[in-house]
Amino acid sequence: MISKKMTEALNGQINKEMYSAFLYMDMSAHCTYVGLNGFANWFMVQYQEEMSHAMKIYDYVNSQGEKVVLNAIEKPPGNFGTPLEMFEATLKHEQFITASIHGLVDLANEEKDYATQIFLQWFITEQIEEEANDNEMIAKLKLVGKDGNGLFMIDKELEARVFNPPAKE
Ligand code: OFO
């Protein structure tokens, strides 16, 4: 059993995860358009990850006998710039998501909601990995700078990324 306030907060997080998916799908479309197919693949895998995050919370709210409420998803900004700027925007967005997850943990602690505290542990760990991935990409992109060959090599490398669905609890 979880409180109505916690249900509302988790429904808000579903919306944020779906916005994340929408944002990365739009970034993927942008990369395809400019001929960066490896980057496009990376962002499409990211889209799949975000949808799986949304579904994880969706399943949890259902498992607690509460009602999932879906809200409108905001339009992504669209003007994404260079790959470096895209990853800087991605990191900034993930930091926002991390803060949001931490806010949910604070609420779960306040409410002595032990089930949700355990449930959210997975997301805390996931956010560490997400931010680390973005920081690594930013470092690589800064290293290659305007070198077209370097960017081509990174693009090739990113073609290999595949989606691994998170394990069901
Ligand atoms: Fe990018 O981790 Fe979910 O939002």
CSV table of C-alpha atoms and ligand atoms in Angstrom, one decimal:
chain,number,residue,atom,x,y,z
A,1,MET,CA,0.0,0.0,0.0
A,2,ILE,CA,1.3,3.4,-0.9
A,3,SER,CA,-0.2,6.9,-0.1
A,4,LYS,CA,-2.2,9.0,-2.6
A,5,LYS,CA,0.6,11.6,-2.4
A,6,MET,CA,3.2,8.9,-3.3
A,7,THR,CA,1.0,7.6,-6.1
A,8,GLU,CA,0.8,11.1,-7.5
A,9,ALA,CA,4.5,11.6,-7.3
A,10,LEU,CA,5.2,8.3,-9.0
A,11,ASN,CA,2.7,9.2,-11.8
A,12,GLY,CA,4.6,12.4,-12.2
A,13,GLN,CA,7.8,10.4,-12.6
A,14,ILE,CA,6.2,8.2,-15.2
A,15,ASN,CA,5.6,11.4,-17.2
A,16,LYS,CA,9.2,12.5,-16.8
A,17,GLU,CA,10.5,9.1,-17.9
A,18,MET,CA,8.2,9.3,-21.0
A,19,TYR,CA,9.4,12.8,-21.7
A,20,SER,CA,13.0,11.5,-21.5
A,21,ALA,CA,12.0,8.8,-24.0
A,22,PHE,CA,10.4,11.4,-26.3
A,23,LEU,CA,13.5,13.7,-26.0
A,24,TYR,CA,16.0,11.0,-26.9
A,25,MET,CA,13.8,9.7,-29.8
A,26,ASP,CA,13.8,13.3,-31.1
A,27,MET,CA,17.6,13.5,-30.7
A,28,SER,CA,17.8,10.2,-32.6
A,29,ALA,CA,15.8,11.5,-35.5
A,30,HIS,CA,18.0,14.6,-35.6
A,31,CYS,CA,21.2,12.4,-35.7
A,32,THR,CA,19.7,10.3,-38.5
A,33,TYR,CA,18.8,13.5,-40.4
A,34,VAL,CA,22.4,14.8,-40.2
A,35,GLY,CA,23.9,11.4,-41.1
A,36,LEU,CA,25.2,10.3,-37.7
A,37,ASN,CA,23.7,6.8,-37.6
A,38,GLY,CA,25.7,5.6,-34.7
A,39,PHE,CA,24.6,8.5,-32.5
A,40,ALA,CA,21.1,7.9,-33.8
A,41,ASN,CA,21.3,4.3,-32.6
A,42,TRP,CA,22.7,5.4,-29.2
A,43,PHE,CA,19.8,7.8,-28.7
A,44,MET,CA,17.2,5.2,-29.9
A,45,VAL,CA,18.5,2.7,-27.4
A,46,GLN,CA,18.2,5.4,-24.8
A,47,TYR,CA,14.6,5.9,-25.8
A,48,GLN,CA,14.0,2.2,-25.2
A,49,GLU,CA,15.7,2.5,-21.8
A,50,GLU,CA,13.5,5.4,-20.8
A,51,MET,CA,10.3,3.6,-21.9
A,52,SER,CA,11.4,0.7,-19.7
A,53,HIS,CA,11.9,3.0,-16.8
A,54,ALA,CA,8.4,4.4,-17.2
A,55,MET,CA,7.0,0.9,-17.4
A,56,LYS,CA,8.9,-0.2,-14.3
A,57,ILE,CA,7.1,2.6,-12.3
A,58,TYR,CA,3.8,1.8,-14.1
A,59,ASP,CA,4.0,-1.8,-13.0
A,60,TYR,CA,4.9,-0.8,-9.5
A,61,VAL,CA,1.9,1.6,-9.1
A,62,ASN,CA,-0.4,-1.1,-10.4
A,63,SER,CA,1.2,-3.7,-8.0
A,64,GLN,CA,0.3,-1.4,-5.1
A,65,GLY,CA,-3.4,-1.3,-6.2
A,66,GLU,CA,-3.2,2.3,-7.2
A,67,LYS,CA,-4.3,4.0,-10.4
A,68,VAL,CA,-1.7,5.0,-13.0
A,69,VAL,CA,-2.6,8.4,-14.4
A,70,LEU,CA,-1.0,9.5,-17.7
A,71,ASN,CA,-0.5,13.1,-18.5
A,72,ALA,CA,0.4,15.1,-21.7
A,73,ILE,CA,4.1,14.8,-22.7
A,74,GLU,CA,5.9,18.0,-23.2
A,75,LYS,CA,7.3,18.8,-26.7
A,76,PRO,CA,11.1,18.4,-26.8
A,77,PRO,CA,13.1,21.5,-27.8
A,78,GLY,CA,14.1,20.3,-31.2
A,79,ASN,CA,17.2,22.4,-31.9
A,80,PHE,CA,19.9,20.1,-30.7
A,81,GLY,CA,23.2,21.4,-32.2
A,82,THR,CA,26.4,19.4,-32.3
A,83,PRO,CA,26.9,16.0,-30.8
A,84,LEU,CA,28.8,17.6,-27.9
A,85,GLU,CA,25.9,20.0,-27.2
A,86,MET,CA,23.5,17.1,-27.4
A,87,PHE,CA,25.3,15.1,-24.7
A,88,GLU,CA,25.7,18.2,-22.6
A,89,ALA,CA,21.9,18.7,-22.8
A,90,THR,CA,21.5,15.0,-22.1
A,91,LEU,CA,23.6,15.2,-18.9
A,92,LYS,CA,21.7,18.2,-17.7
A,93,HIS,CA,18.4,16.4,-18.3
A,94,GLU,CA,19.7,13.3,-16.4
A,95,GLN,CA,20.8,15.5,-13.5
A,96,PHE,CA,17.3,16.8,-13.4
A,97,ILE,CA,15.9,13.2,-13.4
A,98,THR,CA,18.4,12.3,-10.6
A,99,ALA,CA,17.1,15.2,-8.5
A,100,SER,CA,13.6,14.1,-9.2
A,101,ILE,CA,14.3,10.5,-8.1
A,102,HIS,CA,16.0,11.8,-4.9
A,103,GLY,CA,12.9,13.8,-4.2
A,104,LEU,CA,10.8,10.6,-4.4
A,105,VAL,CA,13.2,8.9,-2.0
A,106,ASP,CA,12.8,11.8,0.4
A,107,LEU,CA,9.1,11.5,0.3
A,108,ALA,CA,9.3,7.7,0.8
A,109,ASN,CA,11.5,8.3,3.8
A,110,GLU,CA,9.2,11.0,5.2
A,111,GLU,CA,6.2,8.6,4.8
A,112,LYS,CA,8.1,5.6,6.2
A,113,ASP,CA,7.1,3.9,2.9
A,114,TYR,CA,9.6,1.0,3.0
A,115,ALA,CA,8.4,-0.7,-0.1
A,116,THR,CA,8.9,2.4,-2.3
A,117,GLN,CA,12.3,3.1,-0.7
A,118,ILE,CA,13.4,-0.4,-1.8
A,119,PHE,CA,11.8,0.0,-5.2
A,120,LEU,CA,13.6,3.3,-5.8
A,121,GLN,CA,17.1,1.9,-5.1
A,122,TRP,CA,17.2,0.5,-8.6
A,123,PHE,CA,16.7,4.0,-10.0
A,124,ILE,CA,19.3,5.6,-7.8
A,125,THR,CA,21.9,3.1,-9.2
A,126,GLU,CA,20.6,3.6,-12.7
A,127,GLN,CA,21.1,7.4,-12.5
A,128,ILE,CA,24.7,6.9,-11.5
A,129,GLU,CA,25.3,4.9,-14.6
A,130,GLU,CA,23.3,7.3,-16.8
A,131,GLU,CA,25.3,10.3,-15.7
A,132,ALA,CA,28.6,8.4,-16.0
A,133,ASN,CA,27.8,7.4,-19.6
A,134,ASP,CA,27.0,11.0,-20.5
A,135,ASN,CA,30.2,12.3,-18.8
A,136,GLU,CA,32.2,9.7,-20.7
A,137,MET,CA,30.7,10.8,-24.0
A,138,ILE,CA,31.3,14.5,-23.3
A,139,ALA,CA,35.0,13.8,-22.5
A,140,LYS,CA,35.4,11.8,-25.7
A,141,LEU,CA,33.7,14.5,-27.8
A,142,LYS,CA,35.8,17.2,-26.2
A,143,LEU,CA,38.9,15.1,-27.0
A,144,VAL,CA,38.1,14.8,-30.7
A,145,GLY,CA,36.9,18.5,-31.0
A,146,LYS,CA,36.3,19.4,-34.6
A,147,ASP,CA,38.2,16.4,-36.0
A,148,GLY,CA,35.8,14.8,-38.5
A,149,ASN,CA,37.7,11.4,-38.4
A,150,GLY,CA,37.4,11.3,-34.6
A,151,LEU,CA,33.7,11.9,-34.8
A,152,PHE,CA,33.3,9.3,-37.5
A,153,MET,CA,35.1,6.7,-35.3
A,154,ILE,CA,32.8,7.5,-32.3
A,155,ASP,CA,29.8,7.3,-34.6
A,156,LYS,CA,31.0,3.8,-35.7
A,157,GLU,CA,31.5,2.8,-32.0
A,158,LEU,CA,28.0,3.9,-31.1
A,159,GLU,CA,26.4,1.7,-33.8
A,160,ALA,CA,27.1,-1.3,-31.5
A,161,ARG,CA,25.0,-0.2,-28.6
A,162,VAL,CA,22.0,-2.6,-27.9
A,163,PHE,CA,19.1,-2.4,-25.6
A,164,ASN,CA,19.1,-4.8,-22.6
A,165,PRO,CA,15.8,-4.7,-20.9
A,166,PRO,CA,16.0,-4.4,-17.1
A,167,ALA,CA,15.2,-7.6,-15.1
A,168,LYS,CA,11.7,-7.8,-13.8
A,169,GLU,CA,11.4,-7.8,-10.0
B,1,OFO,FE1,17.6,8.5,-18.2
B,1,OFO,O1,17.0,7.5,-16.7
B,1,OFO,FE2,15.2,7.4,-16.8
B,1,OFO,O2,14.9,9.1,-17.0
